[in-house]
Short mmCIF file of C-alpha atoms and ligand atoms in Angstrom, two decimals:
data_model
loop_
_atom_site.label_atom_id
_atom_site.label_comp_id
_atom_site.label_asym_id
_atom_site.label_seq_id
_atom_site.Cartn_x
_atom_site.Cartn_y
_atom_site.Cartn_z
CA MET A 1 16.47 -4.85 3.34
CA SER A 2 18.97 -3.85 0.28
CA ALA A 3 17.19 -2.75 -2.82
CA PRO A 4 19.07 -2.18 -6.28
CA LYS A 5 20.56 0.88 -6.54
CA LEU A 6 18.95 2.55 -10.33
CA SER A 7 21.08 4.98 -11.90
CA LEU A 8 21.04 6.10 -15.62
CA THR A 9 22.79 4.77 -18.43
CA THR A 10 23.26 6.38 -22.26
CA THR A 11 25.54 2.99 -22.96
CA SER A 12 23.99 1.11 -25.34
CA ALA A 13 22.32 -2.16 -23.64
CA ALA A 14 24.19 -4.24 -26.42
CA ALA A 15 27.65 -2.95 -25.99
CA ALA A 16 26.33 -2.51 -21.62
CA ASP A 17 28.93 -4.46 -19.65
CA ALA A 18 26.49 -5.98 -17.03
CA GLY A 19 25.11 -9.60 -16.06
CA ALA A 20 21.82 -9.27 -17.75
CA VAL A 21 19.76 -7.11 -20.36
CA VAL A 22 15.79 -6.89 -19.87
CA ILE A 23 14.10 -6.29 -22.84
CA GLY A 24 10.19 -5.84 -23.06
CA THR A 25 8.05 -8.54 -25.17
CA VAL A 26 4.76 -7.75 -26.03
CA GLN A 27 1.95 -10.20 -28.02
CA ASP A 28 0.96 -9.26 -31.77
CA GLY A 29 -1.38 -11.14 -32.73
CA GLU A 30 -1.13 -14.54 -31.99
CA ASP A 31 2.99 -13.77 -32.54
CA VAL A 32 5.35 -12.82 -30.15
CA ALA A 33 7.24 -8.59 -31.20
CA LEU A 34 10.08 -7.11 -29.42
CA ALA A 35 8.84 -3.67 -27.46
CA PRO A 36 10.88 -0.29 -27.63
CA GLY A 37 13.89 -0.25 -27.13
CA ALA A 38 15.17 -3.52 -27.84
CA GLU A 39 16.22 -2.79 -31.34
CA ASP A 40 20.53 -2.41 -30.71
CA VAL A 41 19.62 -5.84 -29.02
CA ASP A 42 18.09 -7.10 -32.08
CA ALA A 43 20.10 -6.22 -34.21
CA ALA A 44 23.11 -8.07 -32.00
CA PHE A 45 20.82 -11.17 -33.60
CA ASP A 46 20.54 -10.05 -36.39
CA GLY A 47 17.14 -9.27 -36.98
CA ARG A 48 16.00 -12.39 -35.47
CA LEU A 49 15.75 -11.91 -31.69
CA ALA A 50 12.01 -12.53 -31.70
CA GLU A 51 12.23 -15.54 -33.66
CA VAL A 52 14.28 -17.11 -31.44
CA LEU A 53 12.27 -16.36 -28.82
CA ALA A 54 9.41 -17.79 -30.11
CA THR A 55 11.44 -20.51 -30.60
CA LEU A 56 11.99 -20.57 -26.75
CA GLY A 57 8.10 -20.29 -26.15
CA ALA A 58 7.78 -16.77 -25.71
CA THR A 59 4.55 -14.98 -26.33
CA GLY A 60 4.97 -12.19 -24.54
CA LYS A 61 2.02 -12.37 -22.04
CA PRO A 62 2.17 -10.60 -18.87
CA ASP A 63 4.21 -12.35 -15.87
CA GLU A 64 6.29 -14.51 -18.96
CA VAL A 65 10.19 -14.53 -18.40
CA VAL A 66 12.04 -15.77 -20.26
CA LYS A 67 16.07 -16.06 -20.78
CA LEU A 68 18.43 -16.35 -23.24
CA PRO A 69 22.16 -17.51 -22.88
CA THR A 70 24.17 -14.20 -25.31
CA ILE A 71 26.66 -16.60 -26.24
CA GLY A 72 28.58 -13.32 -27.50
CA ARG A 73 26.42 -11.82 -28.95
CA LEU A 74 26.24 -9.10 -26.67
CA ALA A 75 28.70 -7.91 -23.68
CA ALA A 76 25.58 -9.26 -21.15
CA ASP A 77 25.87 -12.95 -20.49
CA VAL A 78 22.35 -13.61 -21.39
CA VAL A 79 19.31 -11.65 -22.78
CA VAL A 80 15.98 -11.39 -20.01
CA ALA A 81 12.29 -11.10 -22.27
CA ALA A 82 10.12 -10.14 -19.58
CA GLY A 83 6.43 -10.16 -21.32
CA MET A 84 4.36 -7.12 -21.46
CA GLY A 85 0.78 -8.24 -22.58
CA LYS A 86 -1.11 -6.96 -25.75
CA ALA A 87 1.06 -4.71 -27.81
CA GLY A 88 -1.84 -2.46 -27.83
CA GLU A 89 -2.43 -1.71 -24.04
CA LEU A 90 0.94 -0.65 -22.92
CA GLY A 91 1.49 1.42 -20.59
CA PRO A 92 3.09 2.11 -16.91
CA GLU A 93 1.70 -0.55 -15.34
CA GLN A 94 2.57 -3.08 -17.79
CA VAL A 95 6.73 -1.84 -17.71
CA ARG A 96 6.48 -1.59 -13.67
CA ARG A 97 5.23 -5.74 -13.77
CA ALA A 98 7.40 -6.85 -16.74
CA ALA A 99 10.35 -5.27 -14.62
CA GLY A 100 9.30 -6.45 -11.11
CA ALA A 101 9.19 -10.45 -12.68
CA ALA A 102 12.36 -9.80 -14.37
CA SER A 103 14.31 -8.56 -11.23
CA ARG A 104 12.43 -11.42 -9.39
CA ALA A 105 13.67 -13.80 -11.71
CA LEU A 106 17.55 -12.05 -11.94
CA ALA A 107 17.69 -12.76 -7.69
CA GLY A 108 21.78 -13.68 -7.69
CA THR A 109 23.00 -11.42 -10.33
CA ARG A 110 25.23 -8.15 -9.82
CA ARG A 111 24.53 -5.86 -12.74
CA VAL A 112 21.62 -5.42 -15.04
CA VAL A 113 20.44 -3.58 -17.14
CA SER A 114 16.97 -2.58 -18.14
CA THR A 115 15.37 -1.11 -21.44
CA LEU A 116 12.34 -1.36 -20.32
CA SER A 117 12.80 2.66 -18.97
CA THR A 118 12.71 3.82 -22.76
CA VAL A 119 9.38 2.70 -22.45
CA ASP A 120 8.81 4.65 -18.56
CA LEU A 121 11.53 5.17 -17.18
CA SER A 122 9.88 6.21 -13.77
CA ALA A 123 7.36 2.40 -14.43
CA ALA A 124 10.66 0.53 -15.16
CA ALA A 125 12.54 1.86 -12.36
CA GLU A 126 9.70 1.09 -9.19
CA GLY A 127 9.20 -2.18 -11.02
CA ALA A 128 13.26 -3.22 -10.91
CA VAL A 129 13.18 -1.96 -7.04
CA LEU A 130 9.66 -4.10 -5.69
CA GLY A 131 10.29 -7.04 -7.86
CA ALA A 132 13.83 -7.44 -5.78
CA TYR A 133 11.96 -7.43 -2.52
CA ALA A 134 12.63 -9.91 -0.29
CA PHE A 135 11.79 -10.02 3.72
CA ASP A 136 14.59 -12.41 4.90
CA GLU A 137 14.76 -10.75 8.49
CA PHE A 138 14.33 -14.06 10.00
CA ARG A 139 15.95 -16.35 8.35
CA SER A 140 18.89 -17.42 9.20
CA GLU A 141 20.50 -17.84 5.78
CA ARG A 142 19.37 -15.35 3.03
CA GLY A 143 18.38 -16.14 -0.09
CA ASP A 144 19.68 -15.25 -3.64
CA ALA A 145 20.83 -11.79 -2.89
CA PRO A 146 18.72 -9.84 -4.95
CA VAL A 147 20.25 -7.45 -7.88
CA GLU A 148 22.60 -5.14 -6.68
CA ARG A 149 22.25 -2.55 -9.33
CA VAL A 150 20.17 -1.73 -12.44
CA ASP A 151 21.41 0.62 -15.03
CA LEU A 152 18.31 2.32 -16.71
CA VAL A 153 18.71 2.96 -20.34
CA ASN A 154 17.79 6.98 -20.61
CA PRO A 155 14.26 7.17 -22.42
CA ALA A 156 14.33 9.32 -26.29
CA ASP A 157 12.76 11.90 -25.32
CA GLY A 158 13.52 14.76 -22.47
CA SER A 159 15.58 16.08 -20.95
CA ALA A 160 18.56 14.96 -18.86
CA LYS A 161 17.29 16.92 -16.28
CA ASP A 162 13.61 15.55 -16.48
CA HIS A 163 15.20 11.91 -16.08
CA ARG A 164 16.97 12.78 -13.03
CA ALA A 165 14.18 14.34 -11.75
CA ALA A 166 11.09 10.74 -12.55
CA LEU A 167 14.29 8.42 -10.93
CA LYS A 168 14.60 10.64 -7.50
CA ALA A 169 11.10 10.39 -6.98
CA ALA A 170 10.57 6.56 -8.31
CA THR A 171 13.67 5.73 -6.42
CA ALA A 172 11.45 7.19 -2.85
CA ILE A 173 8.15 5.79 -4.26
CA ALA A 174 9.64 2.45 -4.15
CA GLU A 175 11.39 3.08 -1.22
CA ALA A 176 7.80 4.14 0.65
CA VAL A 177 6.55 1.22 -0.58
CA THR A 178 9.24 -1.26 0.53
CA THR A 179 8.81 0.45 4.20
CA THR A 180 5.33 -0.09 4.48
CA ARG A 181 6.05 -3.75 3.48
CA ASP A 182 8.50 -4.72 5.65
CA PHE A 183 5.99 -3.43 8.89
CA VAL A 184 3.64 -5.14 6.76
CA ASN A 185 5.71 -8.43 7.04
CA THR A 186 7.25 -7.80 10.10
CA PRO A 187 4.97 -10.59 12.71
CA PRO A 188 3.12 -9.63 14.88
CA ASN A 189 4.96 -10.59 18.36
CA HIS A 190 7.60 -7.84 17.18
CA LEU A 191 5.49 -5.41 15.56
CA TYR A 192 2.81 -4.67 18.70
CA PRO A 193 1.49 -1.08 19.37
CA ALA A 194 4.76 0.58 21.57
CA SER A 195 7.14 -1.39 19.51
CA PHE A 196 5.70 0.35 15.77
CA ALA A 197 4.96 3.49 17.14
CA GLU A 198 8.55 3.92 17.43
CA ARG A 199 9.32 2.54 14.49
CA ALA A 200 7.47 4.92 12.84
CA ALA A 201 8.52 7.97 15.40
CA ALA A 202 12.10 7.27 14.44
CA LEU A 203 11.28 7.04 10.79
CA ALA A 204 9.00 10.34 10.76
CA ASN A 205 11.89 12.12 12.85
CA ASP A 206 15.10 11.07 10.27
CA ALA A 207 12.75 13.28 7.38
CA GLY A 208 12.35 15.56 9.76
CA LEU A 209 8.80 15.54 10.41
CA GLU A 210 6.77 16.45 14.19
CA VAL A 211 6.03 13.44 15.64
CA GLU A 212 3.73 13.11 18.81
CA ILE A 213 3.25 9.48 20.64
CA LEU A 214 -0.06 9.15 22.55
CA ASP A 215 0.20 6.58 25.68
CA GLU A 216 -2.59 4.61 27.13
CA LYS A 217 -2.15 7.13 30.01
CA ALA A 218 -2.49 10.04 27.57
CA LEU A 219 -5.35 8.09 25.94
CA ARG A 220 -7.15 7.51 28.42
CA LYS A 221 -7.12 11.32 29.58
CA ALA A 222 -7.95 12.16 26.26
CA GLY A 223 -10.93 9.88 25.83
CA PHE A 224 -9.73 7.60 23.43
CA GLY A 225 -12.55 5.83 24.20
CA GLY A 226 -12.68 2.94 21.31
CA VAL A 227 -8.72 3.03 20.90
CA LEU A 228 -8.87 2.36 24.94
CA GLY A 229 -11.85 -0.43 24.36
CA VAL A 230 -10.44 -2.69 21.11
CA GLY A 231 -6.78 -2.40 23.24
CA MET A 232 -7.46 -3.15 27.10
CA GLY A 233 -7.94 -7.50 25.95
CA SER A 234 -3.78 -6.88 25.14
CA THR A 235 -0.62 -7.48 27.47
CA ARG A 236 0.17 -4.46 25.03
CA PRO A 237 -1.71 -1.26 25.61
CA PRO A 238 -2.74 0.90 22.26
CA ARG A 239 -0.86 3.83 21.03
CA VAL A 240 -1.99 6.91 18.73
CA VAL A 241 1.13 8.25 16.67
CA ARG A 242 0.00 12.13 15.32
CA ILE A 243 2.88 12.92 12.80
CA ALA A 244 3.24 16.24 10.96
CA TYR A 245 4.32 17.69 8.03
CA ARG A 246 4.48 21.35 6.68
CA GLY A 247 5.49 21.22 3.14
CA PRO A 248 6.58 24.72 1.43
CA LYS A 249 4.22 27.04 -0.01
CA ALA A 250 0.90 24.69 1.32
CA ARG A 251 -2.21 25.95 0.30
CA LYS A 252 -4.41 22.88 1.35
CA LYS A 253 -3.71 20.70 4.32
CA VAL A 254 -4.90 16.72 3.96
CA ALA A 255 -5.22 14.41 7.09
CA LEU A 256 -4.43 10.90 6.62
CA VAL A 257 -5.47 8.08 9.04
CA GLY A 258 -4.66 3.86 8.54
CA LYS A 259 -5.52 1.10 10.79
CA GLY A 260 -3.07 -0.59 12.91
CA ILE A 261 -4.27 -3.31 14.39
CA THR A 262 -1.10 -5.35 15.17
CA PHE A 263 -2.68 -8.03 15.24
CA ASP A 264 -6.78 -9.57 14.99
CA THR A 265 -7.45 -12.17 16.33
CA GLY A 266 -11.50 -11.00 16.30
CA GLY A 267 -10.90 -10.75 20.13
CA ILE A 268 -13.96 -12.49 22.37
CA SER A 269 -15.79 -12.89 19.28
CA ILE A 270 -12.89 -14.81 18.58
CA LYS A 271 -11.91 -16.13 14.48
CA PRO A 272 -11.28 -19.07 13.19
CA ALA A 273 -7.61 -20.87 13.69
CA SER A 274 -7.17 -21.43 9.91
CA HIS A 275 -5.52 -18.78 7.71
CA MET A 276 -5.83 -16.48 11.37
CA GLU A 277 -2.21 -15.97 11.22
CA GLU A 278 -2.47 -13.21 7.56
CA MET A 279 -4.17 -11.34 10.48
CA THR A 280 -0.58 -10.37 11.56
CA SER A 281 -1.26 -7.67 7.95
CA ASP A 282 -4.50 -5.90 9.72
CA MET A 283 -1.56 -2.35 10.20
CA SER A 284 -1.21 -2.30 6.50
CA GLY A 285 -3.02 0.83 7.01
CA ALA A 286 -1.59 2.44 9.29
CA ALA A 287 1.66 1.40 7.58
CA ALA A 288 1.12 2.59 4.40
CA ILE A 289 0.14 6.39 6.30
CA VAL A 290 3.50 6.56 7.75
CA ALA A 291 5.39 5.43 4.46
CA THR A 292 3.23 8.02 2.70
CA VAL A 293 3.37 10.97 4.98
CA VAL A 294 7.56 10.46 5.13
CA LEU A 295 7.36 9.95 1.52
CA ALA A 296 5.65 13.03 0.83
CA ALA A 297 8.01 15.32 3.16
CA LYS A 298 10.67 13.72 1.18
CA LEU A 299 8.99 14.82 -2.07
CA ARG A 300 8.73 18.60 -0.35
CA TYR A 301 4.82 18.32 -1.19
CA PRO A 302 3.61 21.95 -1.07
CA LEU A 303 1.23 20.48 1.89
CA GLU A 304 0.38 20.71 5.00
CA ILE A 305 -0.17 17.07 5.96
CA VAL A 306 -1.03 15.03 9.59
CA ALA A 307 -1.30 11.57 9.95
CA THR A 308 -3.56 9.83 12.97
CA VAL A 309 -2.25 6.20 13.00
CA PRO A 310 -4.14 4.48 15.93
CA MET A 311 -2.45 1.16 17.39
CA ALA A 312 -3.65 -1.69 18.91
CA GLU A 313 -3.59 -5.75 19.51
CA ASN A 314 -7.20 -6.97 19.30
CA MET A 315 -6.87 -9.71 21.48
CA PRO A 316 -9.31 -12.10 24.23
CA SER A 317 -8.10 -12.31 27.63
CA GLY A 318 -10.05 -11.60 30.71
CA ALA A 319 -9.17 -8.12 30.19
CA ALA A 320 -10.93 -7.83 27.03
CA TYR A 321 -13.66 -5.69 25.49
CA ARG A 322 -16.38 -7.69 25.04
CA PRO A 323 -20.19 -8.32 23.41
CA GLY A 324 -22.35 -5.96 25.04
CA ASP A 325 -20.25 -3.40 25.95
CA VAL A 326 -21.02 0.39 25.00
CA LEU A 327 -17.79 2.63 24.56
CA THR A 328 -17.48 6.28 24.26
CA MET A 329 -16.05 7.15 21.51
CA TYR A 330 -13.43 9.79 21.37
CA GLY A 331 -15.81 12.61 21.10
CA GLY A 332 -18.62 11.69 22.64
CA LYS A 333 -20.15 9.52 20.68
CA THR A 334 -21.22 6.35 22.34
CA VAL A 335 -20.82 2.51 20.57
CA GLU A 336 -22.46 -0.29 21.54
CA VAL A 337 -20.33 -3.12 21.03
CA LEU A 338 -21.78 -6.56 19.32
CA ASN A 339 -19.06 -7.93 17.41
CA THR A 340 -15.21 -7.51 19.02
CA ASP A 341 -14.62 -8.54 15.82
CA ALA A 342 -14.95 -5.01 14.13
CA GLU A 343 -12.70 -3.53 15.88
CA GLY A 344 -11.18 -1.33 13.14
CA ARG A 345 -13.75 0.81 13.00
CA LEU A 346 -13.84 1.59 16.31
CA ILE A 347 -10.31 2.61 16.65
CA LEU A 348 -10.23 4.38 12.99
CA ALA A 349 -13.37 6.55 14.42
CA ASP A 350 -11.60 7.95 17.81
CA ALA A 351 -8.54 8.75 15.08
CA ILE A 352 -10.84 10.70 12.19
CA VAL A 353 -12.41 12.85 15.29
CA ARG A 354 -9.31 13.34 16.14
CA ALA A 355 -7.87 14.30 12.42
CA GLY A 356 -11.47 16.47 12.37
CA GLU A 357 -10.07 19.07 15.02
CA ASP A 358 -7.45 19.75 12.80
CA GLU A 359 -10.00 21.29 10.16
CA PRO A 360 -7.94 19.72 7.25
CA ASP A 361 -9.26 19.98 3.34
CA TYR A 362 -9.50 16.46 2.95
CA LEU A 363 -9.43 13.67 5.17
CA ILE A 364 -8.11 10.23 3.52
CA GLU A 365 -8.36 6.69 5.53
CA THR A 366 -7.41 3.57 4.69
CA ALA A 367 -7.96 -0.17 6.17
CA THR A 368 -7.92 -3.77 6.06
CA LEU A 369 -11.04 -3.58 7.20
CA THR A 370 -14.10 -5.88 5.50
CA GLY A 371 -13.41 -9.19 4.91
CA GLY A 372 -16.51 -7.86 2.54
CA GLN A 373 -14.09 -6.44 0.71
CA ILE A 374 -12.31 -9.37 -0.25
CA VAL A 375 -15.97 -10.75 -1.13
CA SER A 376 -17.24 -8.57 -3.75
CA LEU A 377 -13.91 -6.96 -5.21
CA GLY A 378 -11.38 -9.85 -5.32
CA ARG A 379 -8.05 -10.20 -3.57
CA ARG A 380 -6.62 -7.47 -5.92
CA THR A 381 -8.93 -4.18 -6.32
CA PRO A 382 -9.79 -1.72 -2.88
CA GLY A 383 -13.08 -0.95 -2.37
CA ILE A 384 -13.22 3.24 -2.41
CA MET A 385 -15.85 4.37 -0.50
CA GLY A 386 -16.52 8.50 0.69
CA SER A 387 -18.04 11.84 -0.31
CA ASP A 388 -18.98 10.91 -4.15
CA GLU A 389 -17.04 13.41 -6.21
CA PHE A 390 -13.61 12.89 -4.04
CA ARG A 391 -14.24 9.67 -3.42
CA ASP A 392 -14.41 9.36 -7.44
CA ARG A 393 -11.62 11.07 -8.00
CA VAL A 394 -9.92 9.07 -6.20
CA ALA A 395 -11.05 5.43 -7.86
CA ALA A 396 -9.84 7.04 -10.81
CA ILE A 397 -6.27 7.63 -9.79
CA ALA A 398 -6.21 4.24 -8.27
CA LYS A 399 -6.91 2.96 -11.55
CA ALA A 400 -3.86 4.87 -13.10
CA THR A 401 -1.19 4.34 -10.50
CA GLY A 402 -1.77 0.53 -11.21
CA GLU A 403 -2.82 -0.63 -7.67
CA GLY A 404 -6.30 -0.43 -9.07
CA GLY A 405 -9.90 0.58 -6.45
CA TRP A 406 -13.06 0.64 -7.63
CA PRO A 407 -15.95 2.88 -6.47
CA MET A 408 -18.55 1.71 -3.69
CA PRO A 409 -21.85 3.35 -2.66
CA LEU A 410 -22.65 4.26 1.23
CA PRO A 411 -26.74 2.93 0.72
CA GLU A 412 -28.98 4.83 2.90
CA GLU A 413 -31.48 2.14 3.80
CA LEU A 414 -28.45 0.15 5.41
CA ARG A 415 -27.91 2.53 7.98
CA ARG A 416 -30.61 1.71 9.91
CA ASP A 417 -29.11 -1.28 10.34
CA LEU A 418 -26.30 0.39 12.81
CA ASP A 419 -28.65 1.89 15.62
CA SER A 420 -28.16 0.29 18.78
CA LYS A 421 -31.08 -0.82 21.54
CA LEU A 422 -29.31 1.69 23.82
CA ALA A 423 -26.20 3.45 22.28
CA ASP A 424 -25.70 6.01 19.71
CA LEU A 425 -24.98 3.01 17.62
CA SER A 426 -23.57 0.00 16.99
CA ASN A 427 -20.11 -1.88 15.29
CA VAL A 428 -21.90 -4.07 13.59
CA THR A 429 -25.55 -4.32 11.36
CA GLY A 430 -27.51 -7.95 12.43
CA HIS A 431 -26.75 -9.45 9.26
CA ARG A 432 -23.59 -9.84 6.01
CA TRP A 433 -25.33 -7.88 3.50
CA GLY A 434 -22.97 -5.02 2.33
CA SER A 435 -20.21 -5.58 5.20
CA MET A 436 -17.87 -3.20 3.49
CA LEU A 437 -20.70 -0.52 2.76
CA ALA A 438 -21.94 -0.90 6.42
CA ALA A 439 -18.50 -0.40 7.73
CA GLY A 440 -17.73 3.11 5.86
CA LEU A 441 -21.39 4.19 6.93
CA PHE A 442 -20.32 3.57 10.83
CA LEU A 443 -17.07 5.35 9.20
CA ARG A 444 -19.07 8.31 7.63
CA GLU A 445 -20.69 8.70 11.24
CA PHE A 446 -17.53 10.46 12.55
CA VAL A 447 -16.58 12.65 9.17
CA PRO A 448 -17.10 16.20 10.52
CA GLU A 449 -19.75 17.41 8.14
CA GLY A 450 -18.89 18.68 5.15
CA LEU A 451 -15.35 17.54 4.61
CA PRO A 452 -14.49 15.39 1.66
CA TRP A 453 -13.49 12.31 2.83
CA VAL A 454 -12.31 8.53 1.24
CA HIS A 455 -11.85 5.33 2.89
CA ILE A 456 -10.10 2.65 1.09
CA ASP A 457 -10.61 -1.15 2.42
CA ILE A 458 -7.90 -2.91 1.23
CA ALA A 459 -8.11 -6.17 2.91
CA GLY A 460 -7.33 -8.31 0.49
CA PRO A 461 -4.95 -5.37 -1.76
CA ALA A 462 -2.74 -5.16 1.42
CA TYR A 463 -1.37 -8.43 1.35
CA ASN A 464 -0.08 -11.09 -0.87
CA ASN A 465 -1.46 -14.93 0.12
CA GLY A 466 -0.86 -16.28 -2.85
CA SER A 467 2.40 -16.32 -5.25
CA PRO A 468 4.52 -13.46 -6.84
CA TRP A 469 3.20 -11.67 -9.67
CA GLY A 470 4.88 -8.44 -11.70
CA TYR A 471 6.43 -6.82 -8.87
CA THR A 472 4.53 -8.41 -5.98
CA ALA A 473 5.95 -10.54 -3.78
CA LYS A 474 4.41 -12.88 -0.64
CA GLY A 475 3.55 -11.32 2.16
CA GLY A 476 2.65 -7.39 2.44
CA THR A 477 2.21 -5.32 -0.91
CA GLY A 478 2.14 -2.06 -0.50
CA VAL A 479 -0.69 -0.98 -1.45
CA PRO A 480 -2.06 1.53 -1.09
CA VAL A 481 1.14 3.87 -0.68
CA ARG A 482 0.91 4.56 -4.98
CA THR A 483 -2.41 5.82 -4.61
CA ILE A 484 -2.48 8.21 -1.82
CA ALA A 485 1.11 9.58 -3.14
CA ALA A 486 -0.41 10.49 -6.13
CA VAL A 487 -4.04 11.78 -4.59
CA LEU A 488 -1.61 13.88 -2.50
CA ALA A 489 0.53 15.19 -5.34
CA ASP A 490 -3.13 15.90 -7.35
CA ILE A 491 -4.26 18.16 -4.78
CA ALA A 492 -1.32 19.30 -4.65
CA GLU A 493 -1.56 20.57 -8.15
CA ASN A 494 -4.95 21.20 -8.34
CA GLY A 495 -6.17 22.20 -5.46
N1 BES B 501 -9.02 -6.90 9.93
C1 BES B 501 -10.43 -7.14 9.07
C2 BES B 501 -10.32 -8.14 8.07
C3 BES B 501 -10.22 -8.73 7.50
C4 BES B 501 -10.64 -9.76 7.00
C5 BES B 501 -8.43 -8.06 6.43
C6 BES B 501 -10.07 -10.82 5.54
C7 BES B 501 -8.23 -9.33 6.06
C8 BES B 501 -8.60 -10.31 5.12
C9 BES B 501 -11.80 -7.23 10.10
O1 BES B 501 -11.51 -6.33 11.53
C10 BES B 501 -13.00 -7.90 10.87
O2 BES B 501 -12.77 -9.29 11.58
N2 BES B 501 -14.16 -7.60 9.76
C11 BES B 501 -15.32 -7.98 10.25
C12 BES B 501 -16.46 -7.89 10.07
C13 BES B 501 -17.39 -8.01 10.59
C14 BES B 501 -17.19 -9.02 12.03
C15 BES B 501 -18.59 -7.38 10.79
C16 BES B 501 -15.31 -9.03 8.94
O3 BES B 501 -15.38 -8.40 7.51
O4 BES B 501 -15.73 -10.56 8.90
MN1 MN B 502 -11.53 -8.00 12.91
ZN1 ZN B 503 -9.64 -5.94 12.24
#
């Protein structure tokens, strides 16, 4: 996908030679007002821009985009006014969403000047790129070309060097989110364990990282019973990809794990046909982890990071695992499979045990794990579980990034519902209650004692099956790349 090229400019937005100038609007009580950065554009309209926009119906509400021809008052052809919500609530996420909505509305425009960067440069940059995202790889005819170039007006404060650094980081972050979206949006006949592993390895190799791919033979030899059990119903055998990054002056080691089910039919405990195609997104956790470790390398985080990414396709067939099977997981624990649709936790358990062998200081794992996440928190808010302190730290960071996230408990009384009649553990409880939490409790059994860990359930947030909004396109969203990247940055800084 071709992302817009970003650069910094000191030219006045009113004088800039471009197809469009993007400004922000806010809700000021009942009125629409201009966000900071639109002053010279307003002056070109004799200080009456807010009034003109109000006449056109602008309110400043989020996701509102109003276009106004400049009829020669500016060098650009149109002013694009992007709503940012309430004036008192203006923060980076509001800028990111407005920039995204503007970029989307500007498809077909070659060159755009954005004043949103004067409010928050990084957010305006990320939003501009992510809002322009389109996945056209499988269309014979592409739609309107995304914006080609966005000139971001320099913020008044901070040095030129700071601005360049912020732009570089924002570009890399947007690229990681885009990579994740591309993986998620690639259909399951094109993205299956072997091809996913190869693409992940190519990406990591290009970033100078160490990569190891365990194929089915290597997995059998090492005893990855969860990954093999889930993967054996498919003609396309499973993989586990390991990617290692050793940053400069690393004092902490972080293990990353992500669920890579390239398609989840449910297996023998098959899912209903309605919306089953959305299970192409069941590798979103894996995609986010691969993109994030590559991002950490590009931004040279002073950390050691090892990603362990299990990949399998969950299919029903004569070779598939069945309800009643007992699997011996990597490390030796046994699991009675009562529902083959609770497959994510099985491949994750293997990966978590393997990741624990590296003796990390933190373990971050993410997965499209349960429908219960959507039931309890909705489609946009990840459920965050784990060891108490680290869970709360990650949840606070998730909220700050704008991706969202909410801390959820692991209630002890649910643990006994995972007891098995013949094995160490069953993969599901016998009831529907607290299914997101039960899945978290299952995973906890495989986390080394005392290791700070977090499990981020992104069943809903990873995939937008509705209309585009803000900088979020239809399909893969790239959540939780920005959260994990911010957690890594926080660990690099504060230990
Ligand atoms: N991949 C699904 C979870 C999911 C549901 C992701 C909806 C995205 C949207 C997972 O493998 C699954 O099937 N979970 C079951 C577990 C149940 C059998 C205990 C669920 O949540 O229904
Ligand atoms: Mn499933
Ligand atoms: Zn699944």
